[in-house]
Short mmCIF file of C-alpha atoms in Angstrom, two decimals:
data_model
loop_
_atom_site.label_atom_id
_atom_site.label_comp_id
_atom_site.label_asym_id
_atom_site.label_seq_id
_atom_site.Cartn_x
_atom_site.Cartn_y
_atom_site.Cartn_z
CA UNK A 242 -6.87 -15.45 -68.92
CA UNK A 243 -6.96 -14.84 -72.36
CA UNK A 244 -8.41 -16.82 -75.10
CA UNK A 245 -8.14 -16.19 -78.83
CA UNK A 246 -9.55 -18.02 -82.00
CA UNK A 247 -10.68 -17.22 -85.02
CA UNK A 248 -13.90 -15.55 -84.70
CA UNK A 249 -13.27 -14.43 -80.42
CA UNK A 250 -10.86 -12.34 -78.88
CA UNK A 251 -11.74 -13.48 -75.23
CA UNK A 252 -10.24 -11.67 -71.67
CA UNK A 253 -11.51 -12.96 -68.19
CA UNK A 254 -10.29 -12.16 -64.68
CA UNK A 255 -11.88 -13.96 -61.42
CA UNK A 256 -11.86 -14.70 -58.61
CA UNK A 257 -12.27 -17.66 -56.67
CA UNK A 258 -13.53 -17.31 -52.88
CA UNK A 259 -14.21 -21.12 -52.13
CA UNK A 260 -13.08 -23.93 -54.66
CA UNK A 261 -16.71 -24.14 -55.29
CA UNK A 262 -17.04 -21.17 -57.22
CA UNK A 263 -15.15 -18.18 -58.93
CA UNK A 264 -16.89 -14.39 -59.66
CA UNK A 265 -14.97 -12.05 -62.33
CA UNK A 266 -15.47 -9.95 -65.66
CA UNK A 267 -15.48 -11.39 -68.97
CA UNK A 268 -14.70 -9.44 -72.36
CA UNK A 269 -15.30 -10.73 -76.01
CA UNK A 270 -14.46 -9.09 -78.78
CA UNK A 271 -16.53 -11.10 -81.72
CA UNK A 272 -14.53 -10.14 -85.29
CA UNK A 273 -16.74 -12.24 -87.29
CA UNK A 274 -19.63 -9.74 -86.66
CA UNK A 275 -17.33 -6.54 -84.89
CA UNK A 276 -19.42 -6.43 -81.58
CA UNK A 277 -18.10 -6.41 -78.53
CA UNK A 278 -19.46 -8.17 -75.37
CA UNK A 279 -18.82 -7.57 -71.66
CA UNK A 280 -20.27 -9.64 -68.57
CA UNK A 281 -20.01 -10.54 -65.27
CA UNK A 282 -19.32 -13.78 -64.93
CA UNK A 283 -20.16 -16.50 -62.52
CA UNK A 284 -19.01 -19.85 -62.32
CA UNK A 285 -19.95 -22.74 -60.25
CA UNK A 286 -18.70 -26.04 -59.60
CA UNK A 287 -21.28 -28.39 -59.10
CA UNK A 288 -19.69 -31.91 -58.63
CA UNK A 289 -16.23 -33.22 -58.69
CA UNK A 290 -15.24 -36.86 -58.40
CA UNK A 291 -11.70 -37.42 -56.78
CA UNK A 292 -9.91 -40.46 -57.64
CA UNK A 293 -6.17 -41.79 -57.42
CA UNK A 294 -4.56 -39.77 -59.91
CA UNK A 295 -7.72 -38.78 -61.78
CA UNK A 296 -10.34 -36.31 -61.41
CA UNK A 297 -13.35 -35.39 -63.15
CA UNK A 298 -15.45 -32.14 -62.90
CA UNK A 299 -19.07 -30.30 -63.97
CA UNK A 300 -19.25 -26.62 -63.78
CA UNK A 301 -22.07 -24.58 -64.61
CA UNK A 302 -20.68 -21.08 -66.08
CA UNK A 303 -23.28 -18.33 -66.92
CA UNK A 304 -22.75 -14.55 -67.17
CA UNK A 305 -24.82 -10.88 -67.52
CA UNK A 306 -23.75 -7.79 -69.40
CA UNK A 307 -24.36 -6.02 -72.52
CA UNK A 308 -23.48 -6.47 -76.21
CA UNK A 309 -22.56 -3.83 -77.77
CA UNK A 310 -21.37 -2.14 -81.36
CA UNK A 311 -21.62 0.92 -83.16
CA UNK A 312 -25.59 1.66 -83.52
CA UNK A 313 -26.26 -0.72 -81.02
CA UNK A 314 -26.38 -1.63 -76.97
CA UNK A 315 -28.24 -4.63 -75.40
CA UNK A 316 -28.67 -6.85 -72.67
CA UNK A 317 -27.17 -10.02 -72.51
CA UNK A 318 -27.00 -13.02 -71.18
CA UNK A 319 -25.01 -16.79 -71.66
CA UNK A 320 -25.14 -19.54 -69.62
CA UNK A 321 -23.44 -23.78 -70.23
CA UNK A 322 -22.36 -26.57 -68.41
CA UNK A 323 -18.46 -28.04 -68.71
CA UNK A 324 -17.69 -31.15 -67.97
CA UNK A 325 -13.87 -32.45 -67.94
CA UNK A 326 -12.02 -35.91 -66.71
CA UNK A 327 -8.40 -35.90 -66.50
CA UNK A 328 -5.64 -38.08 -65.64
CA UNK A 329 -2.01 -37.56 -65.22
CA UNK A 330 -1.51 -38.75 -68.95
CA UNK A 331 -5.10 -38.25 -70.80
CA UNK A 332 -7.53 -35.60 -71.18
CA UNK A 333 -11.40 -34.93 -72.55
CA UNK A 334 -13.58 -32.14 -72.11
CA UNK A 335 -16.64 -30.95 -73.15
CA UNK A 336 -18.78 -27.39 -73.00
CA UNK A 337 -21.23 -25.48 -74.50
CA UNK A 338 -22.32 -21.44 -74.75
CA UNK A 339 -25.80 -20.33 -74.73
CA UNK A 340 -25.62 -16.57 -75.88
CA UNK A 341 -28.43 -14.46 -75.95
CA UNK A 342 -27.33 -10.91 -77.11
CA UNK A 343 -31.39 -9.46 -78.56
CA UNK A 344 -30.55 -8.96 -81.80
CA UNK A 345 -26.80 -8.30 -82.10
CA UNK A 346 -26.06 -12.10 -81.70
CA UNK A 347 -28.32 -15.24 -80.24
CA UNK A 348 -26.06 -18.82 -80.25
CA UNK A 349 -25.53 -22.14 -79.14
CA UNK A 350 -21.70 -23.32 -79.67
CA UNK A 351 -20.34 -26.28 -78.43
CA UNK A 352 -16.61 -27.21 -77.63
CA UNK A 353 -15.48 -30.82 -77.18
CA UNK A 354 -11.38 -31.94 -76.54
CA UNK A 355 -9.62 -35.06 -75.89
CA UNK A 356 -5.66 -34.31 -75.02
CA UNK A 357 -2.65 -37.45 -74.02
CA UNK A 358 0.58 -36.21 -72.20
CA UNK A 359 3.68 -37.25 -74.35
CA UNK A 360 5.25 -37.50 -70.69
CA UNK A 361 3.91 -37.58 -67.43
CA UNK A 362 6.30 -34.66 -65.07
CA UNK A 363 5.29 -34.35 -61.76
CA UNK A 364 5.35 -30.83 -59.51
CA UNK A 365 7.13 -27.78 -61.37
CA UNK A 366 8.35 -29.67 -64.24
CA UNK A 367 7.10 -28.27 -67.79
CA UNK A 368 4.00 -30.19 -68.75
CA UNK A 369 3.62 -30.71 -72.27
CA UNK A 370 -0.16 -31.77 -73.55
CA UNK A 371 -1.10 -32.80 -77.53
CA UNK A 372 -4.74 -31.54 -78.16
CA UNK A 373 -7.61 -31.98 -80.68
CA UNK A 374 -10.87 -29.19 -80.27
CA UNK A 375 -13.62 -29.90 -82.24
CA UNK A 376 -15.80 -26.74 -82.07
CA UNK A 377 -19.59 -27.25 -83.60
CA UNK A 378 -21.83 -24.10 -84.30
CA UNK A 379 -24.87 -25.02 -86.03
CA UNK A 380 -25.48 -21.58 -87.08
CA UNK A 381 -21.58 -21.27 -88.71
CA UNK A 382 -21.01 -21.71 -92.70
CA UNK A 383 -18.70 -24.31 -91.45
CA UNK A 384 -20.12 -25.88 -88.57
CA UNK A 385 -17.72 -28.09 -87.05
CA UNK A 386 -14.66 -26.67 -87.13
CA UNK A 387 -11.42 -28.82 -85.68
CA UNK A 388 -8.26 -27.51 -83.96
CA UNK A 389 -5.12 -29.45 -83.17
CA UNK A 390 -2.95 -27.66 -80.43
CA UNK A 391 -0.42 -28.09 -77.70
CA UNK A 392 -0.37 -26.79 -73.93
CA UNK A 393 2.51 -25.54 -72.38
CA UNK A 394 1.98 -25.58 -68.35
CA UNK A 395 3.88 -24.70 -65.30
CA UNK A 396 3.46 -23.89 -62.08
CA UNK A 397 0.71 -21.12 -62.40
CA UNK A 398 1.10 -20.82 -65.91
CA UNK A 399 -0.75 -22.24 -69.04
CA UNK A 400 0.13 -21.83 -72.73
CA UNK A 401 -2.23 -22.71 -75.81
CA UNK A 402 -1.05 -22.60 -79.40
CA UNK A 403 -2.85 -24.34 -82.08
CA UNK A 404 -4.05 -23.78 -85.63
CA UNK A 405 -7.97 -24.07 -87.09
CA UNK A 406 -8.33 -25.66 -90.31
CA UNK A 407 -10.76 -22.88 -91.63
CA UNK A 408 -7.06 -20.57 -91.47
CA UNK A 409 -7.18 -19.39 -87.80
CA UNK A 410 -4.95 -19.47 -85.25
CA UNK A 411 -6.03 -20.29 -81.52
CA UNK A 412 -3.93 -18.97 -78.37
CA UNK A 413 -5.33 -19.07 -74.88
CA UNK A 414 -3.19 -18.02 -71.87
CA UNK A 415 -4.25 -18.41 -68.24
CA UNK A 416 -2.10 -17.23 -65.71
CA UNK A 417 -3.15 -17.91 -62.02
CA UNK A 418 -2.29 -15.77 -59.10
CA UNK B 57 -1.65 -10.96 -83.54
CA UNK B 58 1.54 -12.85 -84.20
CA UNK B 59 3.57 -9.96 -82.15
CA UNK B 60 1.11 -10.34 -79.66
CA UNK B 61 1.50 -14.33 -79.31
CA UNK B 62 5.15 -13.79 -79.39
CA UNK B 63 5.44 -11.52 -76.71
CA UNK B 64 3.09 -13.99 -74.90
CA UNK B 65 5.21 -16.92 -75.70
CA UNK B 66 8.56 -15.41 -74.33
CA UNK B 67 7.01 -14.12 -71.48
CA UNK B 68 5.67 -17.56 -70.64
CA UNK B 69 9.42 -19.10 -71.29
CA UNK B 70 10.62 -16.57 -69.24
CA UNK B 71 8.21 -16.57 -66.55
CA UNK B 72 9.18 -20.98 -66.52
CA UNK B 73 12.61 -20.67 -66.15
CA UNK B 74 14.69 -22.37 -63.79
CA UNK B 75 15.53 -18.98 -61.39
CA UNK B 76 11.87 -19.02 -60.43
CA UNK B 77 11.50 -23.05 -60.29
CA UNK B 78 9.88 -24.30 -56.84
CA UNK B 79 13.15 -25.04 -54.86
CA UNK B 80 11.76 -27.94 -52.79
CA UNK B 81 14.91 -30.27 -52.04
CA UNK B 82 15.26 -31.26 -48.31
CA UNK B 83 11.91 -30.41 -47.41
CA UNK B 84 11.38 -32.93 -44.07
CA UNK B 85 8.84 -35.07 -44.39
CA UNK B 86 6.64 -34.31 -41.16
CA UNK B 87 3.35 -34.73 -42.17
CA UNK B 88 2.63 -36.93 -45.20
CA UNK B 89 -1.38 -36.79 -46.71
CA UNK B 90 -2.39 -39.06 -49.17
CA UNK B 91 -5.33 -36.92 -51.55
CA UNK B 92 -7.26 -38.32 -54.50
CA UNK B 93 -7.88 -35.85 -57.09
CA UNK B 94 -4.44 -33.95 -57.63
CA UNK B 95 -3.29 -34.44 -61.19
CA UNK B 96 -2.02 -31.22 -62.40
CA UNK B 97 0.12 -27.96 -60.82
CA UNK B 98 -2.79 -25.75 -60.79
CA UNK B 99 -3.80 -28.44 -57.97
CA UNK B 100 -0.68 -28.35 -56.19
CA UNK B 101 -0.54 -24.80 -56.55
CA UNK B 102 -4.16 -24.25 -54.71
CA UNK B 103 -2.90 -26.56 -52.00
CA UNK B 104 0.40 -25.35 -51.32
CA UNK B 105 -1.23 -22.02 -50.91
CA UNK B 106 -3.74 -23.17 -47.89
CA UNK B 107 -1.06 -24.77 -45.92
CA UNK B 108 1.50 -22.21 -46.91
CA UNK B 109 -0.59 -19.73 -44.64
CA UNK B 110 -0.76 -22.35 -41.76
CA UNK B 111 1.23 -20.52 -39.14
CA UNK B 112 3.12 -23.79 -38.22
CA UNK B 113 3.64 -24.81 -41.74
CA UNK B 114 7.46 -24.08 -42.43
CA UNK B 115 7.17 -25.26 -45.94
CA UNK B 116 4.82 -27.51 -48.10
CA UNK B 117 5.59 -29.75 -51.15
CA UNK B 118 3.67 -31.92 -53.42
CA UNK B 119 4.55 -35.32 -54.94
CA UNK B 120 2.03 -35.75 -58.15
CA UNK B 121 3.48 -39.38 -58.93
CA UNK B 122 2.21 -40.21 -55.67
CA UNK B 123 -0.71 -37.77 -54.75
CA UNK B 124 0.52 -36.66 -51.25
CA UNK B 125 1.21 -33.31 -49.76
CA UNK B 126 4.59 -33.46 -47.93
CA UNK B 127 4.44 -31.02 -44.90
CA UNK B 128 7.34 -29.55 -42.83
CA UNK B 129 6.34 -28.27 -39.25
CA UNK B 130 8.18 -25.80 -37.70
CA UNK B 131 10.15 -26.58 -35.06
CA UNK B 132 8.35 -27.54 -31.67
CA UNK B 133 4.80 -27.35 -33.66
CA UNK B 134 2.02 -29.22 -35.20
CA UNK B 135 -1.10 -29.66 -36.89
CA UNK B 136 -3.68 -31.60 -36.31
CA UNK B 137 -5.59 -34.01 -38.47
CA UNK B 138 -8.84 -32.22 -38.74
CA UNK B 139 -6.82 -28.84 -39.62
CA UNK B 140 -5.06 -31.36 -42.36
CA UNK B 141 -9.00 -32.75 -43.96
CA UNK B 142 -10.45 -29.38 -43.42
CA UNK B 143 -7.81 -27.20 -45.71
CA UNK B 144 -7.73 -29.89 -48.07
CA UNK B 145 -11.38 -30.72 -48.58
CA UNK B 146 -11.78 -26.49 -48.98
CA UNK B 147 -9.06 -26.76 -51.56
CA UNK B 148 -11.31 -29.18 -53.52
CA UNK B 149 -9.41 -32.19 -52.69
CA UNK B 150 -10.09 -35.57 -50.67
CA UNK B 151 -7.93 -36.54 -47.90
CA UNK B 152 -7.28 -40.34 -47.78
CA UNK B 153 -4.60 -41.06 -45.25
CA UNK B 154 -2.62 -38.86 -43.02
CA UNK B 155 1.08 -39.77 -41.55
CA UNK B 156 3.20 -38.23 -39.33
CA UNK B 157 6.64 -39.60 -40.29
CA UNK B 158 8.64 -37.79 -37.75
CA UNK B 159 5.99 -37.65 -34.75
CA UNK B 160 7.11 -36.10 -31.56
#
């Protein structure tokens, strides 16, 4: 997958041996202070609740690696929880990002969405979701920082477009094999 | 960036297109299971892929509207019920009801 906004150039591959938890590499490229990141990246799911067309999830997602730029190279380390529920028409999420990178970057970001489905397609059709992210970084000039977007998905496929008030754009692609 | 996105965009429109849309009409309904959880494709897509590697699974669909898997056997075999719960629980899924519509 890849995720872009307007301080992160993300890439992450995994894999998922059980449903219960997925292993894989994780790149960020951070632009608003030109360091780059790499970890290995676990995440596990620790409950889901399975309902008649509704289900509702909390992961715990934590990585290892170094941070590095031009003068410098660290450890580090981030760990949050993520907790979603979904139906077939509505959507809210929440997560948050622990970061310790020494001192190239230390953080706590969190991410909340809520999402509705214009129209509900079943198997293979094109699904079509409306989006609002509110990000909130209480170490950020601006610190919340709101994104309205729309996801494209089919099949395998996922497509986020969306634009940040503070003059970014935000595209995330996942792409499941 | 914008190239980038672009690119990204067509592919995805590409990649969407009706040639490689899941061609699923006149699948028999051998097996129907009723699961709680499934509301999107990347749900259906984790399922069809356990039961697509079922040796007598000759294909697998699934109905979202209604939250069942639809299996077709292959001719002269079957699968039984704790096979069914077993690949569907691993999937991350809850089984609720299992019918076989066209017993033999």
């Amino acid at each position: 997958m890849f995720m872009n906004d307007k301080d992160t150039n993300s890439s992450h591959i995994h894999y998922s041996p059980t449903a219960k938890y997925s292993v894989g590499w994780k790149h960020d490229y951070r632009g608003d202070i030109d360091v780059n990141m790499d970890f290995v990246q676990l995440n596990n799911l620790l409950k889901r609740w399975n309902l008649p067309s509704e289900q509702a999830n909390f992961y715990l997602k934590s990585g290892l690696g170094v941070a590095y730029d031009d003068d410098n190279f660290k450890p580090a380390a981030f760990t949050g929880i993520a907790l979603d529920w979904e139906t077939r028409r509505y959507f809210t999420s929440y997560e948050n990002h622990l970061l310790y990178a020494d001192d190239i970057d230390q953080h706590i970001k969190h991410k909340a969405r809520v999402g509705i489905a214009p129209y509900v397609g079943n198997y293979g059709d094109l699904h079509t979701w409306l989006m609002f992210q509110v990000d909130y970084d209480a170490g950020a000039k601006d610190s919340f920082s709101p994104t309205p977007l729309v996801r494209f998905f089919k099949d395998a496929t996922m497509v986020e477009a969306g634009y940040n008030l503070d003059n970014g754009i935000l595209f995330n692609f996942i792409q499941r094999f | 960036m914008k190239k980038i996105i672009l690119t990204l965009l067509t592919a995805f429109v590409f990649i969407s297109s009706p040639v490689l849309a899941d061609q699923t009409e006149g699948i028999q309904r051998d097996v129907v299971v009723k699961v709680n959880g499934m509301v999107c494709d990347f749900c259906a897509q984790s399922i069809k892929k356990v039961f697509g590697k079922q040796d007598s699974v000759a294909a697998v669909d699934v109905d979202l509207d209604k939250g069942e898997i639809i299996i077709d056997l292959k001719d002269g075999q079957k699968i039984d019920h704790e096979t069914i719960t077993a690949l569907v629980t691993d999937a991350g899924y809850n089984v609720t009801d299992i019918i076989e519509e066209n017993a033999e």
